[in-house]
Amino acid sequence: MVVYAAGEWLVSDPRAISLGAWLAVLAILGVSATRRLDDTRLYLMLVLASVPGWPLVLRAAWTEPLTLLLITIGWSLWRRPATSGTGLGLALASKQYFVVTAPLLLLHRDLKWKTRIAVAVAIVITTVGAALLIDFEAYWSSTVAFHASTPPRTDSSNLVGLLSLFDVAWDPPFWLGLGVGAGLALALGRRSTTPGSFLLAMAVALSGTFIFSSQAFANYWFLVFGLTVLAMADRLRPAD
């Protein structure tokens, strides 16, 4: 909220923050490729830069670019558990659908995982807790109740939208997407031991949630695509 308010104060358009975040994500990948003399990471940066739909994400003022930047910072500084935990914690607190990735965060194991998890959880509790203390009912209404009561969107990029093309109306229960995503996070979290496997498991878990939810649009898949590219970059060469 503070970050996007700053965009309004400084340039009279909060969408400038999303644009800056998007360019920063590409810059981090580009700098990483240059430092490592890694052409493949550079190619991945170009793939990410050309992902279809990103202009729509920016024009519509969706905030996933900032979330992706926070995750990218966490990934790029993975060997510094406190710093990476801060980036991950802020990212996880920025979107309510990240609740399905909780099993993954708790089950992931690698060097200094305890510090990273402790910092990330503390950041989430502090960030979300502040909103709950300010106005619990308003927070619950806007982040949970609203989405739980939203009717299926036939223009969604998921099963609801696909079935609507065949004149099939489907109203998935709210818990279905959450259950699928959390189940995938639980299954993959047991085998997550690297930053790349963590990011890939996060992308898979979120995809499971989005596919079976009542709505899913370009911003949802924009984030999944970004997570997948970061996971590919890490699998080729570990994070710094």
GROMACS .gro file of C-alpha atoms in nm:
model
  240
    1MET     CA    1   0.000   0.000   0.000
    2VAL     CA    2   0.277   0.241   0.094
    3VAL     CA    3   0.478   0.157  -0.218
    4TYR     CA    4   0.188   0.219  -0.456
    5ALA     CA    5   0.086   0.531  -0.265
    6ALA     CA    6   0.439   0.660  -0.327
    7GLY     CA    7   0.382   0.614  -0.700
    8GLU     CA    8   0.073   0.832  -0.678
    9TRP     CA    9   0.254   1.096  -0.472
   10LEU     CA   10   0.562   1.110  -0.696
   11VAL     CA   11   0.428   1.075  -1.049
   12SER     CA   12   0.049   1.081  -1.004
   13ASP     CA   13   0.019   0.724  -1.129
   14PRO     CA   14   0.068   0.420  -0.902
   15ARG     CA   15   0.118   0.202  -1.209
   16ALA     CA   16   0.467   0.349  -1.236
   17ILE     CA   17   0.559   0.126  -0.943
   18SER     CA   18   0.455  -0.186  -1.133
   19LEU     CA   19   0.654  -0.074  -1.437
   20GLY     CA   20   0.960  -0.002  -1.223
   21ALA     CA   21   0.923  -0.340  -1.049
   22TRP     CA   22   0.896  -0.521  -1.382
   23LEU     CA   23   1.208  -0.350  -1.518
   24ALA     CA   24   1.392  -0.430  -1.193
   25VAL     CA   25   1.309  -0.801  -1.227
   26LEU     CA   26   1.453  -0.802  -1.578
   27ALA     CA   27   1.756  -0.605  -1.459
   28ILE     CA   28   1.830  -0.853  -1.180
   29LEU     CA   29   1.823  -1.142  -1.427
   30GLY     CA   30   2.034  -0.945  -1.673
   31VAL     CA   31   2.296  -0.848  -1.415
   32SER     CA   32   2.307  -1.206  -1.290
   33ALA     CA   33   2.367  -1.330  -1.645
   34THR     CA   34   2.641  -1.072  -1.703
   35ARG     CA   35   2.822  -1.147  -1.377
   36ARG     CA   36   2.823  -1.519  -1.450
   37LEU     CA   37   2.887  -1.483  -1.826
   38ASP     CA   38   2.576  -1.697  -1.864
   39ASP     CA   39   2.408  -1.658  -2.203
   40THR     CA   40   2.124  -1.891  -2.103
   41ARG     CA   41   2.013  -1.661  -1.821
   42LEU     CA   42   2.024  -1.376  -2.066
   43TYR     CA   43   1.797  -1.570  -2.301
   44LEU     CA   44   1.559  -1.636  -2.012
   45MET     CA   45   1.554  -1.264  -1.935
   46LEU     CA   46   1.452  -1.196  -2.294
   47VAL     CA   47   1.184  -1.465  -2.277
   48LEU     CA   48   1.048  -1.308  -1.961
   49ALA     CA   49   1.057  -0.961  -2.117
   50SER     CA   50   0.849  -1.083  -2.411
   51VAL     CA   51   0.583  -1.271  -2.214
   52PRO     CA   52   0.241  -1.205  -2.370
   53GLY     CA   53   0.006  -1.004  -2.156
   54TRP     CA   54   0.250  -0.798  -1.953
   55PRO     CA   55   0.133  -0.466  -2.106
   56LEU     CA   56  -0.222  -0.557  -1.995
   57VAL     CA   57  -0.097  -0.632  -1.644
   58LEU     CA   58   0.060  -0.286  -1.628
   59ARG     CA   59  -0.235  -0.100  -1.781
   60ALA     CA   60  -0.483  -0.270  -1.551
   61ALA     CA   61  -0.278  -0.171  -1.245
   62TRP     CA   62  -0.247  -0.528  -1.118
   63THR     CA   63   0.022  -0.556  -0.852
   64GLU     CA   64   0.183  -0.889  -0.943
   65PRO     CA   65   0.495  -0.716  -1.086
   66LEU     CA   66   0.584  -0.592  -0.738
   67THR     CA   67   0.518  -0.936  -0.591
   68LEU     CA   68   0.744  -1.092  -0.854
   69LEU     CA   69   1.015  -0.838  -0.777
   70LEU     CA   70   1.005  -0.923  -0.406
   71ILE     CA   71   1.038  -1.293  -0.488
   72THR     CA   72   1.319  -1.220  -0.733
   73ILE     CA   73   1.506  -1.029  -0.464
   74GLY     CA   74   1.459  -1.320  -0.226
   75TRP     CA   75   1.590  -1.560  -0.490
   76SER     CA   76   1.890  -1.348  -0.592
   77LEU     CA   77   1.999  -1.312  -0.227
   78TRP     CA   78   1.916  -1.669  -0.123
   79ARG     CA   79   2.252  -1.724   0.046
   80ARG     CA   80   2.167  -1.440   0.284
   81PRO     CA   81   1.877  -1.602   0.471
   82ALA     CA   82   1.760  -1.292   0.659
   83THR     CA   83   1.750  -1.079   0.344
   84SER     CA   84   1.592  -1.347   0.126
   85GLY     CA   85   1.343  -1.424   0.403
   86THR     CA   86   1.243  -1.058   0.410
   87GLY     CA   87   1.180  -1.053   0.035
   88LEU     CA   88   0.982  -1.376   0.048
   89GLY     CA   89   0.784  -1.266   0.352
   90LEU     CA   90   0.679  -0.939   0.192
   91ALA     CA   91   0.584  -1.122  -0.128
   92LEU     CA   92   0.379  -1.386   0.052
   93ALA     CA   93   0.195  -1.117   0.249
   94SER     CA   94   0.115  -0.919  -0.066
   95LYS     CA   95  -0.137  -1.167  -0.210
   96GLN     CA   96  -0.395  -1.374  -0.025
   97TYR     CA   97  -0.365  -1.668  -0.265
   98PHE     CA   98  -0.013  -1.738  -0.133
   99VAL     CA   99  -0.179  -1.905   0.165
  100VAL     CA  100  -0.175  -2.228  -0.038
  101THR     CA  101   0.206  -2.220  -0.042
  102ALA     CA  102   0.233  -2.232   0.339
  103PRO     CA  103   0.317  -2.607   0.342
  104LEU     CA  104   0.596  -2.543   0.092
  105LEU     CA  105   0.749  -2.269   0.304
  106LEU     CA  106   0.745  -2.490   0.612
  107LEU     CA  107   0.873  -2.808   0.443
  108HIS     CA  108   1.151  -2.666   0.224
  109ARG     CA  109   1.494  -2.769   0.346
  110ASP     CA  110   1.834  -2.632   0.253
  111LEU     CA  111   2.124  -2.443   0.409
  112LYS     CA  112   2.007  -2.194   0.675
  113TRP     CA  113   1.640  -2.273   0.606
  114LYS     CA  114   1.541  -2.210   0.967
  115THR     CA  115   1.653  -1.847   0.959
  116ARG     CA  116   1.486  -1.787   0.623
  117ILE     CA  117   1.155  -1.937   0.735
  118ALA     CA  118   1.161  -1.754   1.068
  119VAL     CA  119   1.217  -1.417   0.902
  120ALA     CA  120   0.957  -1.481   0.630
  121VAL     CA  121   0.692  -1.592   0.879
  122ALA     CA  122   0.767  -1.296   1.106
  123ILE     CA  123   0.727  -1.057   0.811
  124VAL     CA  124   0.395  -1.215   0.710
  125ILE     CA  125   0.260  -1.204   1.065
  126THR     CA  126   0.369  -0.842   1.109
  127THR     CA  127   0.234  -0.725   0.774
  128VAL     CA  128  -0.098  -0.907   0.781
  129GLY     CA  129  -0.132  -0.857   1.156
  130ALA     CA  130  -0.110  -0.480   1.113
  131ALA     CA  131  -0.399  -0.489   0.865
  132LEU     CA  132  -0.604  -0.709   1.095
  133LEU     CA  133  -0.549  -0.476   1.389
  134ILE     CA  134  -0.651  -0.171   1.187
  135ASP     CA  135  -0.980  -0.324   1.071
  136PHE     CA  136  -1.029  -0.700   1.087
  137GLU     CA  137  -1.372  -0.700   0.920
  138ALA     CA  138  -1.261  -0.481   0.631
  139TYR     CA  139  -0.949  -0.691   0.572
  140TRP     CA  140  -1.143  -1.019   0.582
  141SER     CA  141  -1.414  -0.880   0.356
  142SER     CA  142  -1.175  -0.753   0.088
  143THR     CA  143  -0.926  -1.041   0.086
  144VAL     CA  144  -1.141  -1.348   0.161
  145ALA     CA  145  -1.515  -1.293   0.165
  146PHE     CA  146  -1.523  -1.096  -0.159
  147HIS     CA  147  -1.341  -1.365  -0.355
  148ALA     CA  148  -1.534  -1.647  -0.189
  149SER     CA  149  -1.862  -1.492  -0.299
  150THR     CA  150  -1.757  -1.384  -0.648
  151PRO     CA  151  -1.957  -1.574  -0.912
  152PRO     CA  152  -1.763  -1.766  -1.178
  153ARG     CA  153  -1.614  -1.546  -1.449
  154THR     CA  154  -1.666  -1.704  -1.789
  155ASP     CA  155  -1.387  -1.486  -1.930
  156SER     CA  156  -1.136  -1.651  -1.695
  157SER     CA  157  -0.820  -1.821  -1.819
  158ASN     CA  158  -0.889  -2.147  -1.640
  159LEU     CA  159  -1.135  -2.438  -1.640
  160VAL     CA  160  -1.434  -2.211  -1.584
  161GLY     CA  161  -1.347  -2.013  -1.896
  162LEU     CA  162  -1.263  -2.324  -2.097
  163LEU     CA  163  -1.590  -2.498  -2.013
  164SER     CA  164  -1.785  -2.184  -2.095
  165LEU     CA  165  -1.662  -2.211  -2.454
  166PHE     CA  166  -1.870  -2.530  -2.475
  167ASP     CA  167  -2.168  -2.367  -2.302
  168VAL     CA  168  -2.097  -2.554  -1.981
  169ALA     CA  169  -2.150  -2.348  -1.664
  170TRP     CA  170  -1.937  -2.459  -1.373
  171ASP     CA  171  -1.929  -2.302  -1.030
  172PRO     CA  172  -1.635  -2.459  -0.844
  173PRO     CA  173  -1.655  -2.456  -0.464
  174PHE     CA  174  -1.424  -2.202  -0.303
  175TRP     CA  175  -1.229  -2.470  -0.119
  176LEU     CA  176  -1.146  -2.672  -0.431
  177GLY     CA  177  -0.874  -2.445  -0.569
  178LEU     CA  178  -0.730  -2.389  -0.223
  179GLY     CA  179  -0.726  -2.763  -0.155
  180VAL     CA  180  -0.556  -2.848  -0.484
  181GLY     CA  181  -0.293  -2.577  -0.440
  182ALA     CA  182  -0.218  -2.668  -0.079
  183GLY     CA  183  -0.202  -3.038  -0.167
  184LEU     CA  184   0.050  -2.971  -0.443
  185ALA     CA  185   0.255  -2.750  -0.211
  186LEU     CA  186   0.254  -3.025   0.050
  187ALA     CA  187   0.362  -3.294  -0.197
  188LEU     CA  188   0.633  -3.086  -0.363
  189GLY     CA  189   0.753  -2.923  -0.042
  190ARG     CA  190   0.881  -3.257   0.085
  191ARG     CA  191   1.125  -3.269  -0.206
  192SER     CA  192   1.222  -2.901  -0.220
  193THR     CA  193   1.590  -2.853  -0.139
  194THR     CA  194   1.705  -2.573  -0.371
  195PRO     CA  195   1.582  -2.222  -0.458
  196GLY     CA  196   1.488  -2.351  -0.803
  197SER     CA  197   1.277  -2.637  -0.669
  198PHE     CA  198   1.114  -2.398  -0.421
  199LEU     CA  199   1.014  -2.153  -0.695
  200LEU     CA  200   0.895  -2.428  -0.928
  201ALA     CA  201   0.686  -2.586  -0.651
  202MET     CA  202   0.537  -2.243  -0.576
  203ALA     CA  203   0.446  -2.198  -0.944
  204VAL     CA  204   0.284  -2.543  -0.960
  205ALA     CA  205   0.088  -2.491  -0.638
  206LEU     CA  206  -0.044  -2.154  -0.751
  207SER     CA  207  -0.132  -2.298  -1.092
  208GLY     CA  208  -0.338  -2.569  -0.928
  209THR     CA  209  -0.527  -2.307  -0.730
  210PHE     CA  210  -0.585  -2.079  -1.028
  211ILE     CA  211  -0.704  -2.357  -1.261
  212PHE     CA  212  -0.977  -2.468  -1.022
  213SER     CA  213  -1.082  -2.126  -0.893
  214SER     CA  214  -1.383  -1.923  -1.003
  215GLN     CA  215  -1.163  -1.670  -1.180
  216ALA     CA  216  -0.809  -1.638  -1.312
  217PHE     CA  217  -0.674  -1.368  -1.539
  218ALA     CA  218  -0.353  -1.250  -1.704
  219ASN     CA  219  -0.201  -1.123  -1.380
  220TYR     CA  220  -0.226  -1.466  -1.219
  221TRP     CA  221  -0.042  -1.640  -1.503
  222PHE     CA  222   0.204  -1.353  -1.535
  223LEU     CA  223   0.326  -1.438  -1.185
  224VAL     CA  224   0.334  -1.811  -1.256
  225PHE     CA  225   0.537  -1.748  -1.573
  226GLY     CA  226   0.783  -1.529  -1.382
  227LEU     CA  227   0.827  -1.790  -1.110
  228THR     CA  228   0.888  -2.058  -1.372
  229VAL     CA  229   1.155  -1.852  -1.550
  230LEU     CA  230   1.334  -1.787  -1.219
  231ALA     CA  231   1.320  -2.159  -1.139
  232MET     CA  232   1.472  -2.240  -1.479
  233ALA     CA  233   1.747  -1.983  -1.425
  234ASP     CA  234   1.831  -2.132  -1.088
  235ARG     CA  235   1.834  -2.488  -1.215
  236LEU     CA  236   2.086  -2.390  -1.479
  237ARG     CA  237   2.305  -2.210  -1.227
  238PRO     CA  238   2.230  -2.169  -0.855
  239ALA     CA  239   2.132  -1.830  -0.714
  240ASP     CA  240   2.406  -1.599  -0.592
   0.00000   0.00000   0.00000
